[in-house]
PDB file of C-alpha atoms and ligand atoms in Angstrom:
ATOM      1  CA  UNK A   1     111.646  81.517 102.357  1.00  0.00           C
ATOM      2  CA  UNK A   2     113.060  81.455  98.877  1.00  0.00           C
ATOM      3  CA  UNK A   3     115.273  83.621  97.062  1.00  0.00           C
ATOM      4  CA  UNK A   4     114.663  84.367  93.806  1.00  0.00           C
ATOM      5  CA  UNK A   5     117.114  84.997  90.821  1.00  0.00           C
ATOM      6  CA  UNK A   6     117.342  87.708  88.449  1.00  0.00           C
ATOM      7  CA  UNK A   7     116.783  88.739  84.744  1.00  0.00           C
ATOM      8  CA  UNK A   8     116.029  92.100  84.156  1.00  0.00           C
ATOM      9  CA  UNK A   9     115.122  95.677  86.265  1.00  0.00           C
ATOM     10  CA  UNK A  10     111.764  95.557  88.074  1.00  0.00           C
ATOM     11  CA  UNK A  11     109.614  97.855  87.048  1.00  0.00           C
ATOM     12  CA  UNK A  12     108.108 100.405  89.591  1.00  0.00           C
ATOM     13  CA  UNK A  13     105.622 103.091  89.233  1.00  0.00           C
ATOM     14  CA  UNK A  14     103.750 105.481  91.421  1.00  0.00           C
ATOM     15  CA  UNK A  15     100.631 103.679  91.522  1.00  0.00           C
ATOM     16  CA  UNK A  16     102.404 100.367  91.904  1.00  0.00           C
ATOM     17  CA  UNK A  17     104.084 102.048  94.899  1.00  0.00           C
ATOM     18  CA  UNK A  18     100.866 103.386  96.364  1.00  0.00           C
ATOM     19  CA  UNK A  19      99.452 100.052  95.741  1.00  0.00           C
ATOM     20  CA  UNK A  20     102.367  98.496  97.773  1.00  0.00           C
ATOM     21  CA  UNK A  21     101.828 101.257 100.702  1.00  0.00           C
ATOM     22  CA  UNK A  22      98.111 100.852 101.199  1.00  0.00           C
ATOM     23  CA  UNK A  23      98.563  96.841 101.235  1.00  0.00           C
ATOM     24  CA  UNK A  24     101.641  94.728 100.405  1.00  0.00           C
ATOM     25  CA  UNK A  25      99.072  91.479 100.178  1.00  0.00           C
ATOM     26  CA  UNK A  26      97.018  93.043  97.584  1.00  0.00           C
ATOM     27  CA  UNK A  27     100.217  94.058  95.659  1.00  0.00           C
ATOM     28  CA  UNK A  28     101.601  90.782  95.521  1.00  0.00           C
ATOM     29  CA  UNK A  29      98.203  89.438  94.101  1.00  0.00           C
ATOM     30  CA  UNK A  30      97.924  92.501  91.513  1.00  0.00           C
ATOM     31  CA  UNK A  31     101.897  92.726  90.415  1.00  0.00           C
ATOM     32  CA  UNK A  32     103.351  89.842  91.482  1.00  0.00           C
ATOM     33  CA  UNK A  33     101.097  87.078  90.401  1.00  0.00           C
ATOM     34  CA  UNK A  34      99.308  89.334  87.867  1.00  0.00           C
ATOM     35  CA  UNK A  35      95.200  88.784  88.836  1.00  0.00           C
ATOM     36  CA  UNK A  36      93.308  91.304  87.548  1.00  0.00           C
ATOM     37  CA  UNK A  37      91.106  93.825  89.017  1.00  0.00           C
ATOM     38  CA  UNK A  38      88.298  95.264  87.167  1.00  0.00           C
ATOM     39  CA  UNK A  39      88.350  98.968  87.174  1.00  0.00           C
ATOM     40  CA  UNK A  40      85.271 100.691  88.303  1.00  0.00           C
ATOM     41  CA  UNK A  41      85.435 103.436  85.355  1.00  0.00           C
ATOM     42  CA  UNK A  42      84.883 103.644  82.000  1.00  0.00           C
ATOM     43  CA  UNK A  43      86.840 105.617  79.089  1.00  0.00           C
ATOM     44  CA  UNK A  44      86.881 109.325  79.219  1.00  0.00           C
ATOM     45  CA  UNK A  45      87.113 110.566  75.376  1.00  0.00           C
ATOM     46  CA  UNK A  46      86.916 113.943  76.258  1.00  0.00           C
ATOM     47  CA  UNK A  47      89.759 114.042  78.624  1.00  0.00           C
ATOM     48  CA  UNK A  48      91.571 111.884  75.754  1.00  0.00           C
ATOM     49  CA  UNK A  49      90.890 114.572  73.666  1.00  0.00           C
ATOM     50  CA  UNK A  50      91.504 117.845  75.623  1.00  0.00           C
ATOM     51  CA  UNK A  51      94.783 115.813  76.680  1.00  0.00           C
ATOM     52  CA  UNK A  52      96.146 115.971  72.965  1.00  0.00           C
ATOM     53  CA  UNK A  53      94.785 119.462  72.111  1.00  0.00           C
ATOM     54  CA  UNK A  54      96.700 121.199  74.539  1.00  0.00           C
ATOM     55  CA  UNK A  55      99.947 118.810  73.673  1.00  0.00           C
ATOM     56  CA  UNK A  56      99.429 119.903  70.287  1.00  0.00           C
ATOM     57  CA  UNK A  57      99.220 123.594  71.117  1.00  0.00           C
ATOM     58  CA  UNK A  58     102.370 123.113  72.935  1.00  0.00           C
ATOM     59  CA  UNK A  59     103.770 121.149  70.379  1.00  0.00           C
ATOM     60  CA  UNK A  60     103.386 123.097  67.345  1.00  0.00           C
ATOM     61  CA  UNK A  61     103.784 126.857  68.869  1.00  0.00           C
ATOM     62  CA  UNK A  62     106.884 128.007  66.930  1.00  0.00           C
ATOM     63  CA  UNK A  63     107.768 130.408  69.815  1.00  0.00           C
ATOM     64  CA  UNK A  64     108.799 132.747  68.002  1.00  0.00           C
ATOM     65  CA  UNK A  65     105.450 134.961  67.872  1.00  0.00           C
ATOM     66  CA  UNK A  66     105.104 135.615  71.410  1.00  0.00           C
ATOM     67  CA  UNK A  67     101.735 133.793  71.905  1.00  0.00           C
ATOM     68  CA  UNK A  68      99.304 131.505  69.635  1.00  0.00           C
ATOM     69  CA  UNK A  69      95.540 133.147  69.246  1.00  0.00           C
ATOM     70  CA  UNK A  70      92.603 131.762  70.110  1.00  0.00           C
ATOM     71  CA  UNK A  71      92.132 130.339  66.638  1.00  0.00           C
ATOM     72  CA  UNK A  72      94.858 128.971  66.392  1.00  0.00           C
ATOM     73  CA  UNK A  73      94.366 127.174  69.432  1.00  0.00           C
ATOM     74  CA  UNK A  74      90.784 126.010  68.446  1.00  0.00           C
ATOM     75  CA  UNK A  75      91.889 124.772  65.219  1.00  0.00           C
ATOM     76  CA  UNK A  76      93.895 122.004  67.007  1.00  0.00           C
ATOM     77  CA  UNK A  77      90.371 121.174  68.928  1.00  0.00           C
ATOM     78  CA  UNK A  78      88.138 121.025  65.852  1.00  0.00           C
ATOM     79  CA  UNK A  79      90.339 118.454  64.491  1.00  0.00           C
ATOM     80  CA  UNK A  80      91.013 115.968  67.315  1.00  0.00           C
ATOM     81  CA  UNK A  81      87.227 116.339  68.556  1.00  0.00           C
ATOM     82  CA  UNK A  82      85.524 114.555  65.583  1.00  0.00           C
ATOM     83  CA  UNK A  83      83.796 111.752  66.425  1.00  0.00           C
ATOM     84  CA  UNK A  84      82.986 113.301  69.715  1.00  0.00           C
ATOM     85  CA  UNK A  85      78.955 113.453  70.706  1.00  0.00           C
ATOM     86  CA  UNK A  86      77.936 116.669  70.019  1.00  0.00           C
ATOM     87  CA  UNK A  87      77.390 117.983  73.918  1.00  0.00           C
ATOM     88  CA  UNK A  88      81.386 116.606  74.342  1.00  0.00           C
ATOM     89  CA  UNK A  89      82.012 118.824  71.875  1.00  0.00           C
ATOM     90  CA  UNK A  90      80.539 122.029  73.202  1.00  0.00           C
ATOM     91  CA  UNK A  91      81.426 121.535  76.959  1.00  0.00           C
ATOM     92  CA  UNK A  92      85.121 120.770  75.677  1.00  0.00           C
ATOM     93  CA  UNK A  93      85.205 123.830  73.122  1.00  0.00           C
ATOM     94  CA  UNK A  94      83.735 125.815  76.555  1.00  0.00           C
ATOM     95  CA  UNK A  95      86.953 124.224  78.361  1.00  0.00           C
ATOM     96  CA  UNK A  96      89.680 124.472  76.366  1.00  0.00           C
ATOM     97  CA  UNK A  97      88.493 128.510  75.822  1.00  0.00           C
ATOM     98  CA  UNK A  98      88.514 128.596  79.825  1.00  0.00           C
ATOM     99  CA  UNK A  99      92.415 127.538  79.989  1.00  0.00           C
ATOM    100  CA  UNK A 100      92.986 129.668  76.956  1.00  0.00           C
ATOM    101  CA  UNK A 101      91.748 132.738  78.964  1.00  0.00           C
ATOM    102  CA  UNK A 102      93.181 132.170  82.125  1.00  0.00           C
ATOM    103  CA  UNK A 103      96.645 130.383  80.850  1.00  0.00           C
ATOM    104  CA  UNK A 104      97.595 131.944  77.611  1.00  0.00           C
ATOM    105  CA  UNK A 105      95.535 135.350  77.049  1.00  0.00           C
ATOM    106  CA  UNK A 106      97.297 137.003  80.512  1.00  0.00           C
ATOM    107  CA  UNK A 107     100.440 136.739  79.475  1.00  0.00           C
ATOM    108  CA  UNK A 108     102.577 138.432  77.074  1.00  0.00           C
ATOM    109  CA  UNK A 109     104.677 135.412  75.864  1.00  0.00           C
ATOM    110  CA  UNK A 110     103.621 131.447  76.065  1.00  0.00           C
ATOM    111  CA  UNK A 111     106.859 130.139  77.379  1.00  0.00           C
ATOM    112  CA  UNK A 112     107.815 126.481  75.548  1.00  0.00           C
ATOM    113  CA  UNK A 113     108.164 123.600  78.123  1.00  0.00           C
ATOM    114  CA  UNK A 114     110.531 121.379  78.169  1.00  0.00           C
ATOM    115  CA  UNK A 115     108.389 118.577  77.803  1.00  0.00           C
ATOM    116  CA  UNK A 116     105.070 117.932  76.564  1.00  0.00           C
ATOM    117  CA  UNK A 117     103.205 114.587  77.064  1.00  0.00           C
ATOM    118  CA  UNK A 118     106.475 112.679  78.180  1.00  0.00           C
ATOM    119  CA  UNK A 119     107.777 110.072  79.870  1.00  0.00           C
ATOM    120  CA  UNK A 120     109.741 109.952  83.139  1.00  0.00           C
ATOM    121  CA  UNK A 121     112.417 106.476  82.825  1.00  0.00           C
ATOM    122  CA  UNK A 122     115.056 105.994  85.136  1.00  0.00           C
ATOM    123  CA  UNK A 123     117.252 103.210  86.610  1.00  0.00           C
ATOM    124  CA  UNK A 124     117.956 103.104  90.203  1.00  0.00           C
ATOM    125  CA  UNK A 125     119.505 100.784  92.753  1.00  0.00           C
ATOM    126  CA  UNK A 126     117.942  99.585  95.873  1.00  0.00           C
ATOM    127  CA  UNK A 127     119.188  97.259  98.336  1.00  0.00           C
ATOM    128  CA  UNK A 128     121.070  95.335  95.337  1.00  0.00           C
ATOM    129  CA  UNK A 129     117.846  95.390  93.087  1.00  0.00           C
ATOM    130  CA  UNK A 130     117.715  97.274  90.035  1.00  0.00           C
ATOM    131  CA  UNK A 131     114.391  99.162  89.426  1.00  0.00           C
ATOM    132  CA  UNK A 132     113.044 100.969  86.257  1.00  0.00           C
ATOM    133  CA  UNK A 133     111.109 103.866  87.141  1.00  0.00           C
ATOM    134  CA  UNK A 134     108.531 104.807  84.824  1.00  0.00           C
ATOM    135  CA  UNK A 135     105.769 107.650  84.942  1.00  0.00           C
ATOM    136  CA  UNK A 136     104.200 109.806  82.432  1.00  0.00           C
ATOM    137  CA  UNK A 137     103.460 113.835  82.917  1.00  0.00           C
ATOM    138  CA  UNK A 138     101.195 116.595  80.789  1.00  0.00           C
ATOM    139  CA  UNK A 139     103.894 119.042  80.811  1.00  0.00           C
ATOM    140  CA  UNK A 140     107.515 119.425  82.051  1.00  0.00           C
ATOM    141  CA  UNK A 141     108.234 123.517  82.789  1.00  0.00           C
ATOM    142  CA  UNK A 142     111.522 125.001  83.906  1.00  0.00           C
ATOM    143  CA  UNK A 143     111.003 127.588  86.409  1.00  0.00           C
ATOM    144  CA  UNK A 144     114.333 128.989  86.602  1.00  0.00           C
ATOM    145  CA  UNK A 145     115.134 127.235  90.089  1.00  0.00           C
ATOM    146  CA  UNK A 146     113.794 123.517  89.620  1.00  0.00           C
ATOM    147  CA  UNK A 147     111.399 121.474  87.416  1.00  0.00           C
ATOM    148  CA  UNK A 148     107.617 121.867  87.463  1.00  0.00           C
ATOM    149  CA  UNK A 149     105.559 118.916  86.289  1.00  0.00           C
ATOM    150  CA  UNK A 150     102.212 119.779  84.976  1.00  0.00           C
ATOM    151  CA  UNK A 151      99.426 116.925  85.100  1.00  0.00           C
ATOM    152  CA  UNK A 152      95.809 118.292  83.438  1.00  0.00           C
ATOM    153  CA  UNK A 153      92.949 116.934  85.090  1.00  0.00           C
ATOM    154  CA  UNK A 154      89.498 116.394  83.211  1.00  0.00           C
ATOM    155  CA  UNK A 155      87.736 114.598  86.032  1.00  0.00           C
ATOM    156  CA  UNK A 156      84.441 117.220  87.907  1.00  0.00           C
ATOM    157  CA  UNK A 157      85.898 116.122  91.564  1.00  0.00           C
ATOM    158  CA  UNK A 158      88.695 117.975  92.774  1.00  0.00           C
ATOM    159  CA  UNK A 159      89.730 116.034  95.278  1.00  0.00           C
ATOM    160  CA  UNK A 160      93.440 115.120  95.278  1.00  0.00           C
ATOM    161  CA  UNK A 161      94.736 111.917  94.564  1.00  0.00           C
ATOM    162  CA  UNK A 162      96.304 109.916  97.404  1.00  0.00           C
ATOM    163  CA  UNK A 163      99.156 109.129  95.309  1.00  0.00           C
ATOM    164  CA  UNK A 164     100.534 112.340  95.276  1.00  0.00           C
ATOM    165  CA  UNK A 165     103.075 112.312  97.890  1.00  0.00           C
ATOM    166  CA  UNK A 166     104.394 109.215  96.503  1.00  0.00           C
ATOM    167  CA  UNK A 167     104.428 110.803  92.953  1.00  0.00           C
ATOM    168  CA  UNK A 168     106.176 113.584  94.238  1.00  0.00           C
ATOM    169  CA  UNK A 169     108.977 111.971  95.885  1.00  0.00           C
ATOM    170  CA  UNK A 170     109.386 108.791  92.815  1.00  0.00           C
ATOM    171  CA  UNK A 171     109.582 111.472  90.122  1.00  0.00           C
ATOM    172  CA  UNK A 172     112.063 113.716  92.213  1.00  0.00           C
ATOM    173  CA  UNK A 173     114.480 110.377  92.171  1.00  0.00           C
ATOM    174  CA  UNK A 174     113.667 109.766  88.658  1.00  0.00           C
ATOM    175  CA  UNK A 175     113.941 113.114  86.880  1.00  0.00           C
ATOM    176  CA  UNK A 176     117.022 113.449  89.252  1.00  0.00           C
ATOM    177  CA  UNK A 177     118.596 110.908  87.262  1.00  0.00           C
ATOM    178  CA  UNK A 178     117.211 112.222  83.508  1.00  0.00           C
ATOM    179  CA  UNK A 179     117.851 115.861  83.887  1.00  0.00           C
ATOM    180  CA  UNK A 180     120.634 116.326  86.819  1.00  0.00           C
ATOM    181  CA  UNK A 181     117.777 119.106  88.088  1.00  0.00           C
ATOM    182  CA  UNK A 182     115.642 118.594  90.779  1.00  0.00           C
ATOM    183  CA  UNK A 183     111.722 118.464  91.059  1.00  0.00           C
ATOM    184  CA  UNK A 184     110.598 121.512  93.076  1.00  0.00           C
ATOM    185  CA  UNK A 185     106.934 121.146  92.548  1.00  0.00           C
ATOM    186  CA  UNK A 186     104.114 119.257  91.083  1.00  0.00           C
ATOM    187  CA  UNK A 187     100.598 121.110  89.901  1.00  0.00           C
ATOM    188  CA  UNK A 188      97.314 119.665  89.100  1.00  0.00           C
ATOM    189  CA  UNK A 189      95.302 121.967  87.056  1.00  0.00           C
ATOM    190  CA  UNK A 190      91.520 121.056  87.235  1.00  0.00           C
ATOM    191  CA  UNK A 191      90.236 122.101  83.580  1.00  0.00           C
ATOM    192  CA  UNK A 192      86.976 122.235  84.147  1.00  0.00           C
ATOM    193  CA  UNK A 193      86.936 125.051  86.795  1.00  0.00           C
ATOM    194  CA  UNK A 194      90.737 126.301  85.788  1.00  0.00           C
ATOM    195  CA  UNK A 195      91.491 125.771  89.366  1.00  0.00           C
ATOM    196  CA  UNK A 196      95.551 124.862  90.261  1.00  0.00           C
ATOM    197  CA  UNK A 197      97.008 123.055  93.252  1.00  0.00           C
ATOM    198  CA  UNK A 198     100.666 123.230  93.462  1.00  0.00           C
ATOM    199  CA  UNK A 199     103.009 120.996  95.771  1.00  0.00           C
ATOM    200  CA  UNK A 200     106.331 121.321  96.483  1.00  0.00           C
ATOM    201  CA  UNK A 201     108.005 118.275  97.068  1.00  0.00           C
ATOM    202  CA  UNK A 202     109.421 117.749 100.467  1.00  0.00           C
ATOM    203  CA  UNK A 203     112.787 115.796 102.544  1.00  0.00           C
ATOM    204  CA  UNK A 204     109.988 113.887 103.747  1.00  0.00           C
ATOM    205  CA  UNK A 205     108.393 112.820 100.575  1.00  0.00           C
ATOM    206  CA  UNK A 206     111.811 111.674  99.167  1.00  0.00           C
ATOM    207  CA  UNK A 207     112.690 109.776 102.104  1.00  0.00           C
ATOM    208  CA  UNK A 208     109.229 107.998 102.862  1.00  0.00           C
ATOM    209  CA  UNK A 209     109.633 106.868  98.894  1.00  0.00           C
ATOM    210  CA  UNK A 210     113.252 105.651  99.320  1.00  0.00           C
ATOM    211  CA  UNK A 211     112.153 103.722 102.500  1.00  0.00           C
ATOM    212  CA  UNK A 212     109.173 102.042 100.434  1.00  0.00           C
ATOM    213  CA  UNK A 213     111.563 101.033  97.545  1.00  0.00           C
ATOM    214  CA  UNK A 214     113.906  99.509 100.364  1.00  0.00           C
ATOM    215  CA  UNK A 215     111.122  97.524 101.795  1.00  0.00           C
ATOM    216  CA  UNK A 216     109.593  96.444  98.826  1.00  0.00           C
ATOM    217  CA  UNK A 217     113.255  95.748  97.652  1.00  0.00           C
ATOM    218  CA  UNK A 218     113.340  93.479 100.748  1.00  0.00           C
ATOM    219  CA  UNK A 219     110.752  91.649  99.638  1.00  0.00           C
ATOM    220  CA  UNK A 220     111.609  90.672  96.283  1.00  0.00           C
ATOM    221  CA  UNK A 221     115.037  89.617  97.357  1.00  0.00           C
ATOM    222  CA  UNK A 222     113.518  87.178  99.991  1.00  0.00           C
ATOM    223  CA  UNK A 223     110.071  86.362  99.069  1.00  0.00           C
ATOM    224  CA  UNK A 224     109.291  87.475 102.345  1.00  0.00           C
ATOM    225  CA  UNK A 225     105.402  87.363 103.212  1.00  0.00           C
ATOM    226  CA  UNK A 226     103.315  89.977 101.733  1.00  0.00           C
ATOM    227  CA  UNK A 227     101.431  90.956 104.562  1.00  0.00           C
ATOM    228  CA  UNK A 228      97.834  92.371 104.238  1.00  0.00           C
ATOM    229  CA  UNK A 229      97.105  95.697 105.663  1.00  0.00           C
ATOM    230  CA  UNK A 230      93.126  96.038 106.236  1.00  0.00           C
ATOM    231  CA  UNK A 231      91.249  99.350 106.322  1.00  0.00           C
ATOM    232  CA  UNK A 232      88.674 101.265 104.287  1.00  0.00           C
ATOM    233  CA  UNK A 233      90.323 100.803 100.539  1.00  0.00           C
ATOM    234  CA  UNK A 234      89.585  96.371 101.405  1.00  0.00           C
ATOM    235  CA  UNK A 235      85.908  97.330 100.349  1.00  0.00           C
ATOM    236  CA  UNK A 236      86.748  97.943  97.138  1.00  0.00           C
ATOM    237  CA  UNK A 237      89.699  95.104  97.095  1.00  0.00           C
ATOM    238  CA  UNK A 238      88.618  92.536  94.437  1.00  0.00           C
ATOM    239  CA  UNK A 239      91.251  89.778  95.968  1.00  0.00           C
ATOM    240  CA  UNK A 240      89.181  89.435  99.651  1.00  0.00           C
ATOM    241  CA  UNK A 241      88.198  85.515  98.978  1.00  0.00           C
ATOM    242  CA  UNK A 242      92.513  85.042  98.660  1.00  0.00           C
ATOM    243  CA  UNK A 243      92.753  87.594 101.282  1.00  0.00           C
ATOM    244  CA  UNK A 244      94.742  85.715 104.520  1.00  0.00           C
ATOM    245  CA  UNK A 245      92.868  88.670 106.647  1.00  0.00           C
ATOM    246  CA  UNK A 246      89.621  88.693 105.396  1.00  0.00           C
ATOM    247  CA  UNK A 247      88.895  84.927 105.907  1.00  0.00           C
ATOM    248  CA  UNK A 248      89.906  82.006 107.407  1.00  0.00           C
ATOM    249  CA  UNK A 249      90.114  79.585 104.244  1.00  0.00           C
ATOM    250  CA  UNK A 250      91.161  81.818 101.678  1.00  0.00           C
ATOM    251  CA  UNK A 251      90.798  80.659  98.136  1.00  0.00           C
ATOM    252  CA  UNK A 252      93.844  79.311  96.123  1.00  0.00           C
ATOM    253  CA  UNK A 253      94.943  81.481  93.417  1.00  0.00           C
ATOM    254  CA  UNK A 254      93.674  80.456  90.345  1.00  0.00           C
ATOM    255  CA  UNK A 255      95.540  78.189  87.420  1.00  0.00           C
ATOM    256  CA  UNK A 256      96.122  81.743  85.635  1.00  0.00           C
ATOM    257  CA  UNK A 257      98.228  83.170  88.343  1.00  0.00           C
ATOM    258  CA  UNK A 258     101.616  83.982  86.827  1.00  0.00           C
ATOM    259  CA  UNK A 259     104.860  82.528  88.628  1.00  0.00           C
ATOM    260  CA  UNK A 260     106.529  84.821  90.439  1.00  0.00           C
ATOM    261  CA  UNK A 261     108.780  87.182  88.369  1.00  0.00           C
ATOM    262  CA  UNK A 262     112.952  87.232  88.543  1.00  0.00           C
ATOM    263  CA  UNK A 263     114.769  90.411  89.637  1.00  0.00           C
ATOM    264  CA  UNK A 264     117.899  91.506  88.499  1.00  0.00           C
ATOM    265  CA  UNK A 265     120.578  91.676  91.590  1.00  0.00           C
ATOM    266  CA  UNK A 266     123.391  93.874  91.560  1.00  0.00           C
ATOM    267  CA  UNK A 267     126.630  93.054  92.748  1.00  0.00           C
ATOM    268  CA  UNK A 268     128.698  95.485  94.854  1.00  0.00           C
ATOM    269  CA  UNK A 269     132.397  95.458  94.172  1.00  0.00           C
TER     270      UNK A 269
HETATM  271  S1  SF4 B 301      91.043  92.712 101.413  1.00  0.00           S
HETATM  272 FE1  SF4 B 301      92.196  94.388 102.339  1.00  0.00          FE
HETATM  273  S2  SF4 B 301      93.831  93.407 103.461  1.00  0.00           S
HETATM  274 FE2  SF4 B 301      93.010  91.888 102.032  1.00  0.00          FE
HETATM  275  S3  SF4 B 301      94.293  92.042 100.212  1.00  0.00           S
HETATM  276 FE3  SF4 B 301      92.545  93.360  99.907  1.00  0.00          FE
HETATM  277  S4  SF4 B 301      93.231  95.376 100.623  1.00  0.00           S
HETATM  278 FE4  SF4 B 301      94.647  93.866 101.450  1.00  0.00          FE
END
């Protein structure tokens, strides 16, 4: 067992954290030593595209009319969609006129968020480790009693992601820190069907994220082993020939491998 020194804050996201949940081998091989794993999709223009539309509408609302038309709205559309194939272009136009009518039309007054296509940065301490928290969110909305964080979805499944607990309870700690107001709820809002799930973030949430953090905090301080953790998600797992659980001789890591990173230690005083 080594112990390692220190440089600068680790850096911790929600899907590093979800990584580190479902298996801490597989996180070491993915984060710590930095092998890559393919990723099973492709690029999704459209979503890129309905993405910046509806930042834009956001954006560029003066707020002092009460509500943007429909025009208006499309205007912003027209211009980020060139280049798009020509059936993107229709089902998108067909979208973005489905959130218009359900999330702008009803309602007397588009209320400005208080952030639009932002990032979430904080610093925390864990155990004596500094971490940098870093996520991203669609929109940021005040409700009047908390924070609501708004993440569009372009994908046709609805099913929710299994990160989301662990979303729930890093951004609560993080936006803590930014805005001194807590996170009350997250909402995914499916555009294709215009469908919203909402969830309120929860003790538990916070505390089963403050209790990963410790343990992975553990780890870092003392190299400790990463120990696999096998189940359904090691059939898609692209480190199984390194895998200590998977086979008897696993592979060495190859000459690319990075060393393993410093962290930066705190001192109490
Ligand atoms: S094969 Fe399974 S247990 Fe092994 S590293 Fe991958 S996810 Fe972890």
């Amino acid at each position: 067992m080594s112990l390692r020194c220190l440089t600068m804050p680790y850096p911790l996201s929600a899907t590093k954290l979800v990584t580190y949940r479902q298996c801490p081998q597989s996180y070491y091989f993915k984060y710590e030593r930095g092998l890559k794993s393919p990723s099973a999709f492709g690029s999704a223009e459209l979503g890129k595209v309905l993405h910046k539309t509806l930042a834009d509408i956001y954006l560029n609302w003066s707020y002092q009319d009460p509500k943007p038309s429909w025009e208006w709205c499309y205007a912003f559309w027209t211009l980020n969609a060139k280049g798009l194939e020509e059936s993107a272009l229709l089902e998108g136009g067909k979208i973005l006129y489905r959130y218009y009518d359900a999330f702008v039309r009803p309602h007397a007054v588009m209320k400005k968020p208080l952030g639009v296509e932002g990032k979430i940065t904080a610093e925390l301490q864990f155990d004596n480790i500094e971490f940098s928290l870093s996520g991203r969110y669609d929109r940021l909305d005040w409700l009047g009693d908390g924070l609501e964080l708004i993440d569009y979805k372009t994908t046709k499944s609805e099913t929710v992601p299994d990160s989301i607990d662990v979303q729930l309870g890093l951004y609560y700690l993080a936006l803590e820190r930014t805005y001194q107001r807590s996170l009350k709820r997250l909402t995914l809002l499916y555009l294709r069907s215009g469908k919203c799930v909402s969830f309120d973030v929860t003790q538990a949430q916070r505390e089963d994220v403050r209790s990963l953090i410790s343990d992975l905090a553990t780890k870092l301080r003392a190299d400790a082993e990463w120990k696999p953790n096998e189940g359904g998600h090691c059939d898609r797992c692209t480190y199984q020939k390194y895998c200590t659980a998977k086979t008897c001789e696993p592979e060495p890591l190859p000459e690319e491998a990075r060393d393993l990173r410093q962290v930066q230690l705190t001192l109490e005083i």
